[in-house]
mmCIF file of C-alpha atoms in Angstrom:
data_model
loop_
_atom_site.group_PDB
_atom_site.id
_atom_site.type_symbol
_atom_site.label_atom_id
_atom_site.label_comp_id
_atom_site.label_asym_id
_atom_site.label_seq_id
_atom_site.Cartn_x
_atom_site.Cartn_y
_atom_site.Cartn_z
ATOM 1 C CA MET A 194 118.519 98.220 81.081
ATOM 2 C CA LEU A 195 116.504 99.781 84.115
ATOM 3 C CA LEU A 196 119.318 102.432 85.018
ATOM 4 C CA LEU A 197 118.767 103.942 81.444
ATOM 5 C CA LEU A 198 115.268 104.113 81.778
ATOM 6 C CA VAL A 199 115.499 106.424 85.682
ATOM 7 C CA THR A 200 118.429 108.172 83.359
ATOM 8 C CA ILE A 201 116.230 109.208 80.824
ATOM 9 C CA ILE A 202 113.127 110.360 82.925
ATOM 10 C CA SER A 203 115.250 112.383 85.024
ATOM 11 C CA ILE A 204 116.447 114.606 82.522
ATOM 12 C CA PRO A 205 114.877 118.090 83.215
ATOM 13 C CA GLY A 206 111.648 119.204 80.969
ATOM 14 C CA PHE A 207 111.729 115.749 79.223
ATOM 15 C CA GLN A 208 108.515 113.955 79.827
ATOM 16 C CA ALA A 209 108.038 110.737 79.159
ATOM 17 C CA ILE A 210 105.348 108.324 78.399
ATOM 18 C CA PRO A 211 106.279 104.953 79.558
ATOM 19 C CA GLY A 212 104.256 103.214 77.314
ATOM 20 C CA ASP A 213 106.087 104.575 74.296
ATOM 21 C CA LEU A 214 109.510 103.442 75.563
ATOM 22 C CA PRO A 215 110.752 100.055 74.280
ATOM 23 C CA ARG A 216 109.390 96.839 76.018
ATOM 24 C CA GLU A 217 112.901 95.755 76.796
ATOM 25 C CA CYS A 218 113.525 98.863 78.969
ATOM 26 C CA TYR A 219 111.066 96.905 81.512
ATOM 27 C CA ASN A 220 111.910 93.805 83.321
ATOM 28 C CA ARG A 221 108.884 91.564 83.064
ATOM 29 C CA THR A 222 110.157 88.913 85.235
ATOM 30 C CA PHE A 223 110.338 90.762 88.753
ATOM 31 C CA ALA A 224 107.937 92.721 89.970
ATOM 32 C CA ASP A 225 110.141 94.435 92.589
ATOM 33 C CA GLU A 226 112.552 95.731 89.824
ATOM 34 C CA PHE A 227 109.651 97.602 87.890
ATOM 35 C CA ASN A 228 110.017 101.529 88.981
ATOM 36 C CA VAL A 229 106.579 102.851 89.957
ATOM 37 C CA PHE A 230 107.054 105.807 91.562
ATOM 38 C CA ASP A 231 109.233 107.796 88.769
ATOM 39 C CA PHE A 232 106.582 108.127 86.593
ATOM 40 C CA PHE A 233 102.849 107.401 86.018
ATOM 41 C CA LEU A 234 102.255 104.329 84.890
ATOM 42 C CA SER A 235 100.459 103.891 81.604
ATOM 43 C CA TYR A 236 97.442 101.101 81.638
ATOM 44 C CA GLU A 237 99.460 98.751 79.675
ATOM 45 C CA ASP A 238 102.559 98.967 82.056
ATOM 46 C CA THR A 239 100.186 98.784 85.224
ATOM 47 C CA GLN A 240 98.439 95.279 83.755
ATOM 48 C CA LEU A 241 102.006 93.925 83.332
ATOM 49 C CA TRP A 242 103.063 95.226 86.943
ATOM 50 C CA LEU A 243 100.298 93.672 88.358
ATOM 51 C CA ASP A 244 100.638 90.440 86.422
ATOM 52 C CA ALA A 245 103.750 90.149 87.792
ATOM 53 C CA LEU A 246 102.926 90.890 91.031
ATOM 54 C CA ALA A 247 100.365 87.810 91.239
ATOM 55 C CA THR A 248 102.803 85.682 89.242
ATOM 56 C CA GLU A 249 105.526 85.882 91.487
ATOM 57 C CA ASN A 250 103.423 86.089 94.949
ATOM 58 C CA PRO A 251 100.570 83.532 94.380
ATOM 59 C CA GLU A 252 100.905 82.923 98.197
ATOM 60 C CA LYS A 253 100.279 86.841 98.982
ATOM 61 C CA CYS A 254 97.861 88.173 95.751
ATOM 62 C CA GLN A 255 95.576 87.217 92.933
ATOM 63 C CA LEU A 256 94.949 89.547 90.338
ATOM 64 C CA GLN A 257 90.942 89.486 88.962
ATOM 65 C CA LYS A 258 89.352 90.601 85.733
ATOM 66 C CA LEU A 259 86.499 92.627 86.583
ATOM 67 C CA GLU A 260 85.171 93.821 83.410
ATOM 68 C CA GLU A 261 86.252 94.761 79.956
ATOM 69 C CA THR A 262 85.775 98.653 78.867
ATOM 70 C CA TYR A 263 84.345 99.785 75.537
ATOM 71 C CA GLU A 264 87.966 99.913 74.279
ATOM 72 C CA GLY A 265 88.892 96.566 75.254
ATOM 73 C CA ARG A 266 90.661 97.213 78.450
ATOM 74 C CA ASN A 267 90.471 95.525 81.730
ATOM 75 C CA VAL A 268 89.095 96.640 84.791
ATOM 76 C CA SER A 269 91.538 94.786 87.198
ATOM 77 C CA ALA A 270 91.614 94.347 90.943
ATOM 78 C CA ILE A 271 94.328 92.763 93.198
ATOM 79 C CA VAL A 272 93.464 91.197 96.066
ATOM 80 C CA ILE A 273 96.002 91.072 98.536
ATOM 81 C CA ASN A 274 95.751 88.574 101.689
ATOM 82 C CA TYR A 275 92.725 87.141 99.918
ATOM 83 C CA ASN A 276 92.283 84.313 102.746
ATOM 84 C CA LEU A 277 91.442 86.651 105.497
ATOM 85 C CA PRO A 278 87.961 87.294 106.542
ATOM 86 C CA LYS A 279 88.118 91.491 107.103
ATOM 87 C CA LYS A 280 88.441 93.562 103.884
ATOM 88 C CA ILE A 281 89.293 96.892 102.890
ATOM 89 C CA ILE A 282 88.364 98.104 99.277
ATOM 90 C CA VAL A 283 90.128 100.911 97.510
ATOM 91 C CA ILE A 284 89.266 102.419 94.138
ATOM 92 C CA GLY A 285 91.674 104.568 92.306
ATOM 93 C CA ASN A 286 91.005 107.347 89.386
ATOM 94 C CA LEU A 287 87.374 106.815 88.353
ATOM 95 C CA GLN A 288 87.660 110.594 87.112
ATOM 96 C CA ALA A 289 90.291 110.049 84.745
ATOM 97 C CA ARG A 290 91.964 112.757 85.247
ATOM 98 C CA GLU A 291 92.776 112.394 88.992
ATOM 99 C CA TRP A 292 95.683 110.504 88.497
ATOM 100 C CA VAL A 293 96.933 111.071 92.341
ATOM 101 C CA GLY A 294 93.998 108.150 93.152
ATOM 102 C CA MET A 295 95.635 105.436 90.705
ATOM 103 C CA SER A 296 99.360 106.607 92.173
ATOM 104 C CA SER A 297 98.232 105.955 95.365
ATOM 105 C CA ALA A 298 96.377 102.934 95.191
ATOM 106 C CA VAL A 299 99.781 101.655 93.270
ATOM 107 C CA TYR A 300 101.602 103.263 96.113
ATOM 108 C CA ILE A 301 99.450 100.727 98.910
ATOM 109 C CA ILE A 302 99.851 97.963 96.643
ATOM 110 C CA HIS A 303 103.903 97.888 96.208
ATOM 111 C CA GLU A 304 103.868 98.543 99.743
ATOM 112 C CA LEU A 305 101.558 95.718 100.949
ATOM 113 C CA ILE A 306 103.289 93.037 98.613
ATOM 114 C CA LEU A 307 106.924 94.312 98.687
ATOM 115 C CA ASN A 308 107.598 95.523 102.075
ATOM 116 C CA ALA A 309 105.012 93.446 103.564
ATOM 117 C CA GLY A 310 106.947 93.017 106.730
ATOM 118 C CA ASN A 311 107.218 97.040 107.202
ATOM 119 C CA TYR A 312 103.384 97.016 107.898
ATOM 120 C CA PRO A 313 102.333 93.772 110.214
ATOM 121 C CA ASP A 314 98.985 95.682 111.462
ATOM 122 C CA ALA A 315 97.902 96.453 107.778
ATOM 123 C CA ASN A 316 98.830 92.907 106.868
ATOM 124 C CA LYS A 317 96.014 91.491 109.007
ATOM 125 C CA PHE A 318 93.445 92.576 106.471
ATOM 126 C CA GLN A 319 92.414 91.513 102.705
ATOM 127 C CA TRP A 320 93.011 94.346 100.456
ATOM 128 C CA ILE A 321 90.867 94.388 97.519
ATOM 129 C CA ILE A 322 92.426 97.312 94.889
ATOM 130 C CA VAL A 323 91.212 98.642 91.836
ATOM 131 C CA PRO A 324 93.872 100.832 90.738
ATOM 132 C CA MET A 325 92.480 101.833 87.374
ATOM 133 C CA PRO A 326 88.942 101.738 87.406
ATOM 134 C CA ASN A 327 88.550 103.992 84.160
ATOM 135 C CA PRO A 328 91.725 102.908 82.056
ATOM 136 C CA ASP A 329 89.779 104.135 78.733
ATOM 137 C CA GLY A 330 89.687 107.546 80.310
ATOM 138 C CA TYR A 331 93.035 107.683 82.051
ATOM 139 C CA GLU A 332 94.798 106.720 79.195
ATOM 140 C CA PHE A 333 92.734 109.401 77.078
ATOM 141 C CA SER A 334 93.922 111.959 79.609
ATOM 142 C CA ARG A 335 97.408 111.104 79.821
ATOM 143 C CA VAL A 336 98.128 110.713 75.726
ATOM 144 C CA HIS A 337 95.619 113.372 74.224
ATOM 145 C CA ASP A 338 93.803 115.543 76.660
ATOM 146 C CA ARG A 339 95.066 116.192 80.400
ATOM 147 C CA LYS A 340 91.655 117.769 81.537
ATOM 148 C CA TRP A 341 89.575 114.701 80.560
ATOM 149 C CA ASN A 342 87.247 113.344 83.497
ATOM 150 C CA LYS A 343 85.001 110.595 81.662
ATOM 151 C CA ASN A 344 85.286 107.070 80.333
ATOM 152 C CA ARG A 345 85.376 106.878 76.674
ATOM 153 C CA SER A 346 82.042 105.093 75.832
ATOM 154 C CA PRO A 347 80.362 106.568 72.785
ATOM 155 C CA GLN A 348 76.781 108.637 73.530
ATOM 156 C CA SER A 349 74.325 110.460 71.391
ATOM 157 C CA ASN A 350 75.341 113.322 68.781
ATOM 158 C CA ALA A 351 78.678 112.225 68.374
ATOM 159 C CA ASN A 352 79.696 112.571 72.197
ATOM 160 C CA PHE A 353 81.582 110.507 74.210
ATOM 161 C CA GLY A 354 82.164 109.388 77.625
ATOM 162 C CA VAL A 355 80.017 109.225 80.892
ATOM 163 C CA ASN A 356 81.013 110.789 84.340
ATOM 164 C CA LEU A 357 81.486 107.699 86.339
ATOM 165 C CA ASP A 358 80.916 108.904 89.547
ATOM 166 C CA GLY A 359 77.152 110.020 88.625
ATOM 167 C CA ASN A 360 76.503 106.588 87.104
ATOM 168 C CA PHE A 361 75.656 104.617 90.388
ATOM 169 C CA ASN A 362 72.086 103.624 90.793
ATOM 170 C CA ASN A 363 71.543 106.215 94.219
ATOM 171 C CA GLN A 364 69.723 109.199 92.982
ATOM 172 C CA TRP A 365 70.612 108.484 89.543
ATOM 173 C CA ASN A 366 67.692 109.972 88.143
ATOM 174 C CA VAL A 367 67.593 113.431 89.880
ATOM 175 C CA ASN A 368 68.643 116.005 87.228
ATOM 176 C CA GLY A 369 70.278 118.749 89.630
ATOM 177 C CA ASN A 370 72.932 120.226 87.428
ATOM 178 C CA PRO A 371 71.566 120.037 83.600
ATOM 179 C CA SER A 372 74.767 119.253 82.266
ATOM 180 C CA ARG A 373 74.130 115.720 84.056
ATOM 181 C CA ALA A 374 71.919 114.837 81.270
ATOM 182 C CA ASP A 375 73.655 116.334 78.550
ATOM 183 C CA PRO A 376 75.934 113.653 76.536
ATOM 184 C CA ALA A 377 78.290 116.610 75.926
ATOM 185 C CA GLY A 378 78.796 117.980 79.753
ATOM 186 C CA ARG A 379 81.610 117.131 81.840
ATOM 187 C CA VAL A 380 79.422 115.444 84.596
ATOM 188 C CA TYR A 381 77.085 113.593 82.166
ATOM 189 C CA ARG A 382 75.366 110.979 84.413
ATOM 190 C CA GLY A 383 75.124 108.048 81.206
ATOM 191 C CA PRO A 384 72.002 106.890 79.712
ATOM 192 C CA ALA A 385 70.825 104.852 82.444
ATOM 193 C CA PRO A 386 72.451 103.912 85.957
ATOM 194 C CA PHE A 387 75.040 101.581 85.477
ATOM 195 C CA SER A 388 75.164 101.929 81.790
ATOM 196 C CA GLU A 389 79.085 101.473 81.722
ATOM 197 C CA PRO A 390 80.855 98.244 82.306
ATOM 198 C CA GLU A 391 83.690 100.353 84.751
ATOM 199 C CA THR A 392 80.615 101.056 87.489
ATOM 200 C CA ARG A 393 78.824 97.864 86.926
ATOM 201 C CA ALA A 394 82.337 96.432 87.764
ATOM 202 C CA LEU A 395 82.432 98.530 90.972
ATOM 203 C CA ARG A 396 78.717 97.379 92.054
ATOM 204 C CA ASP A 397 79.229 93.612 91.500
ATOM 205 C CA LEU A 398 82.343 94.002 93.637
ATOM 206 C CA MET A 399 80.599 95.714 96.402
ATOM 207 C CA HIS A 400 78.004 93.432 96.489
ATOM 208 C CA ASN A 401 80.245 90.447 96.415
ATOM 209 C CA HIS A 402 82.181 92.033 99.311
ATOM 210 C CA ILE A 403 79.237 93.772 101.066
ATOM 211 C CA ASP A 404 80.783 92.570 104.297
ATOM 212 C CA ALA A 405 83.888 94.511 103.901
ATOM 213 C CA VAL A 406 84.541 97.009 107.030
ATOM 214 C CA LEU A 407 85.694 100.023 104.605
ATOM 215 C CA LEU A 408 85.553 101.121 101.090
ATOM 216 C CA VAL A 409 87.593 104.131 100.217
ATOM 217 C CA ASP A 410 87.211 106.143 96.714
ATOM 218 C CA LEU A 411 90.529 107.704 96.304
ATOM 219 C CA GLN A 412 90.043 111.401 94.592
ATOM 220 C CA GLY A 413 91.469 114.574 93.550
ATOM 221 C CA PHE A 414 91.342 117.965 94.870
ATOM 222 C CA GLY A 415 90.984 119.324 98.753
ATOM 223 C CA GLN A 416 92.530 117.733 101.302
ATOM 224 C CA LEU A 417 89.109 116.196 102.684
ATOM 225 C CA ILE A 418 87.696 112.724 104.219
ATOM 226 C CA LEU A 419 84.220 113.143 102.569
ATOM 227 C CA MET A 420 80.964 110.984 104.446
ATOM 228 C CA PRO A 421 77.404 110.434 102.828
ATOM 229 C CA TRP A 422 75.290 111.954 101.468
ATOM 230 C CA SER A 423 76.462 113.929 98.565
ATOM 231 C CA TRP A 424 72.706 114.434 97.149
ATOM 232 C CA THR A 425 70.911 116.082 100.678
ATOM 233 C CA GLU A 426 71.763 118.390 103.286
ATOM 234 C CA GLU A 427 71.001 115.355 105.659
ATOM 235 C CA PRO A 428 73.636 113.361 107.131
ATOM 236 C CA ALA A 429 73.330 109.393 106.383
ATOM 237 C CA PRO A 430 71.836 107.105 109.369
ATOM 238 C CA ASN A 431 75.423 106.198 110.492
ATOM 239 C CA ALA A 432 76.975 109.470 110.171
ATOM 240 C CA ASP A 433 78.119 109.902 113.682
ATOM 241 C CA ARG A 434 80.215 106.576 113.534
ATOM 242 C CA THR A 435 81.541 107.043 109.916
ATOM 243 C CA ARG A 436 82.823 110.805 111.266
ATOM 244 C CA ALA A 437 84.446 109.078 113.979
ATOM 245 C CA ILE A 438 86.266 106.596 111.667
ATOM 246 C CA ALA A 439 87.386 109.721 109.037
ATOM 247 C CA ILE A 440 88.554 111.750 112.071
ATOM 248 C CA ALA A 441 90.884 108.882 112.640
ATOM 249 C CA GLY A 442 91.974 109.172 109.113
ATOM 250 C CA SER A 443 93.003 112.602 109.343
ATOM 251 C CA ALA A 444 94.884 111.938 112.610
ATOM 252 C CA ALA A 445 96.942 108.988 110.699
ATOM 253 C CA ILE A 446 97.961 111.623 107.738
ATOM 254 C CA PHE A 447 98.689 114.690 110.155
ATOM 255 C CA GLU A 448 100.867 111.718 112.023
ATOM 256 C CA GLN A 449 102.467 110.761 108.783
ATOM 257 C CA THR A 450 102.976 114.096 106.545
ATOM 258 C CA GLN A 451 101.605 117.414 108.901
ATOM 259 C CA GLN A 452 98.868 117.583 106.524
ATOM 260 C CA PHE A 453 95.530 118.605 107.903
ATOM 261 C CA PHE A 454 92.453 117.072 106.214
ATOM 262 C CA ASP A 455 89.259 118.468 107.097
ATOM 263 C CA VAL A 456 86.302 115.783 107.583
ATOM 264 C CA GLY A 457 82.719 116.289 106.912
ATOM 265 C CA ILE A 458 79.663 115.163 104.633
ATOM 266 C CA ALA A 459 80.168 115.840 101.133
ATOM 267 C CA SER A 460 77.403 118.152 100.658
ATOM 268 C CA ASP A 461 78.762 120.685 102.520
ATOM 269 C CA TYR A 462 81.991 121.151 100.714
ATOM 270 C CA PHE A 463 80.489 120.603 97.175
ATOM 271 C CA PRO A 464 76.988 121.304 95.061
ATOM 272 C CA PHE A 465 74.551 118.161 95.748
ATOM 273 C CA ALA A 466 75.683 115.521 93.267
ATOM 274 C CA TYR A 467 73.541 112.282 92.440
ATOM 275 C CA GLY A 468 74.649 109.039 91.254
ATOM 276 C CA VAL A 469 78.057 109.212 93.770
ATOM 277 C CA CYS A 470 79.709 106.034 94.347
ATOM 278 C CA HIS A 471 80.232 106.092 97.828
ATOM 279 C CA ASP A 472 76.696 106.798 98.302
ATOM 280 C CA TYR A 473 75.680 103.753 96.345
ATOM 281 C CA CYS A 474 78.189 102.231 98.801
ATOM 282 C CA ASN A 475 76.557 103.226 101.970
ATOM 283 C CA ALA A 476 72.910 102.712 100.796
ATOM 284 C CA ILE A 477 73.519 99.127 100.185
ATOM 285 C CA GLY A 478 74.995 98.361 103.292
ATOM 286 C CA VAL A 479 78.680 98.289 103.567
ATOM 287 C CA LYS A 480 79.918 99.022 106.543
ATOM 288 C CA THR A 481 82.169 102.774 106.108
ATOM 289 C CA CYS A 482 82.080 104.498 103.073
ATOM 290 C CA LEU A 483 84.021 106.990 102.548
ATOM 291 C CA THR A 484 86.122 109.361 99.873
ATOM 292 C CA LEU A 485 89.419 110.373 100.130
ATOM 293 C CA ARG A 486 90.314 113.499 98.075
ATOM 294 C CA GLN A 487 94.282 114.429 98.258
ATOM 295 C CA THR A 488 96.042 117.387 96.744
ATOM 296 C CA MET A 489 95.436 121.208 96.957
ATOM 297 C CA GLN A 490 96.521 121.739 93.156
ATOM 298 C CA GLU A 491 93.187 120.462 91.504
ATOM 299 C CA TYR A 492 94.299 117.053 89.581
ATOM 300 C CA GLU A 493 97.765 117.984 88.759
ATOM 301 C CA ILE A 494 100.550 116.272 90.698
ATOM 302 C CA SER A 495 104.273 116.002 89.975
ATOM 303 C CA THR A 496 106.130 112.599 89.975
ATOM 304 C CA ASP A 497 108.157 113.717 92.827
ATOM 305 C CA GLN A 498 104.636 113.784 95.075
ATOM 306 C CA ILE A 499 103.832 110.209 94.060
ATOM 307 C CA ILE A 500 105.556 108.498 97.414
ATOM 308 C CA LEU A 501 104.348 111.323 99.722
ATOM 309 C CA PHE A 502 100.584 111.108 98.776
ATOM 310 C CA GLY A 503 100.745 107.287 98.725
ATOM 311 C CA GLN A 504 101.872 107.613 102.292
ATOM 312 C CA GLU A 505 99.287 109.979 103.404
ATOM 313 C CA ALA A 506 96.785 107.301 101.426
ATOM 314 C CA PHE A 507 97.938 104.371 103.099
ATOM 315 C CA ALA A 508 98.305 105.904 106.336
ATOM 316 C CA ALA A 509 94.500 107.017 106.430
ATOM 317 C CA ILE A 510 93.176 104.061 105.127
ATOM 318 C CA HIS A 511 94.669 101.337 107.242
ATOM 319 C CA ALA A 512 93.605 103.995 110.635
ATOM 320 C CA MET A 513 90.183 103.756 109.411
ATOM 321 C CA ALA A 514 89.878 100.449 108.426
ATOM 322 C CA GLU A 515 91.163 99.515 112.194
ATOM 323 C CA LYS A 516 88.595 101.904 113.415
ATOM 324 C CA SER A 517 85.817 100.854 111.746
ATOM 325 C CA ASP A 518 86.437 97.508 112.462
ATOM 326 C CA LEU A 519 86.080 98.273 116.307
ATOM 327 C CA SER A 520 82.704 96.826 117.555
ATOM 328 C CA ASN A 521 82.023 99.629 119.899
ATOM 329 C CA ILE A 522 81.764 102.532 117.523
#
């Protein structure tokens, strides 16, 4: 039945939505027979696959529910090599429409669990991966509005959604762009810091693993590795060290895919932003906090790019974790 699924999806011009296909098309027992690179997984498919991985590989990984969203979906983390002390945190697409964040996280999970023997150095770390931190927003972008970037919590005046990457409690109360305070705006910050279950889930995850050697927020568009801060031109106190780590990630990507990723402070590339995930991460004392922005096509990518972007994200994150773990930088 799996061969039938692949044949259907490969028909030119046909855009299958996996969640709409009959459930019997999927193998619920063997995680390695899920075809996770031929299409963008729905929330339901992702949860089924993660659950299968954890069920079949209990010595290797654990699936954890972090929070429940407004629409009743789980924000889940899969913890790989959970007995190892050196931790890497990877966050998928906080911005709903940036599917590359989710698909790259899925690629890393797949390789670390199902092809673990190919990555002995990467498997010296504990990996805590949240592939779909904004499941309500992602499903809305998948089914209804491809440009949707917020979550789906109800707001005032019949509006919906908060920009999750502006809802963290770091410079949250700075208005900056007037639309940050407008519930109808694309960058609406929310009624209060951590007003959203998705950002509370990530806040608690960071605090519970404050000893992580690296946190990477996966985003779309830019071919950039960005450092704090996002809200000022001034570099963070640990900027020199963080830059050296980010450069290691850029070099690893170039070696893997011959693509050049620039490295710099987030505010050097974009207008000031407030309440940002990697800024909060840095402020509370996680050792290294970075944003990896993939693709040069804004938020759109095709299915035949899933593996390529997954490879470059995996190479960069592993190289940066190795560098961050060194005590002499």
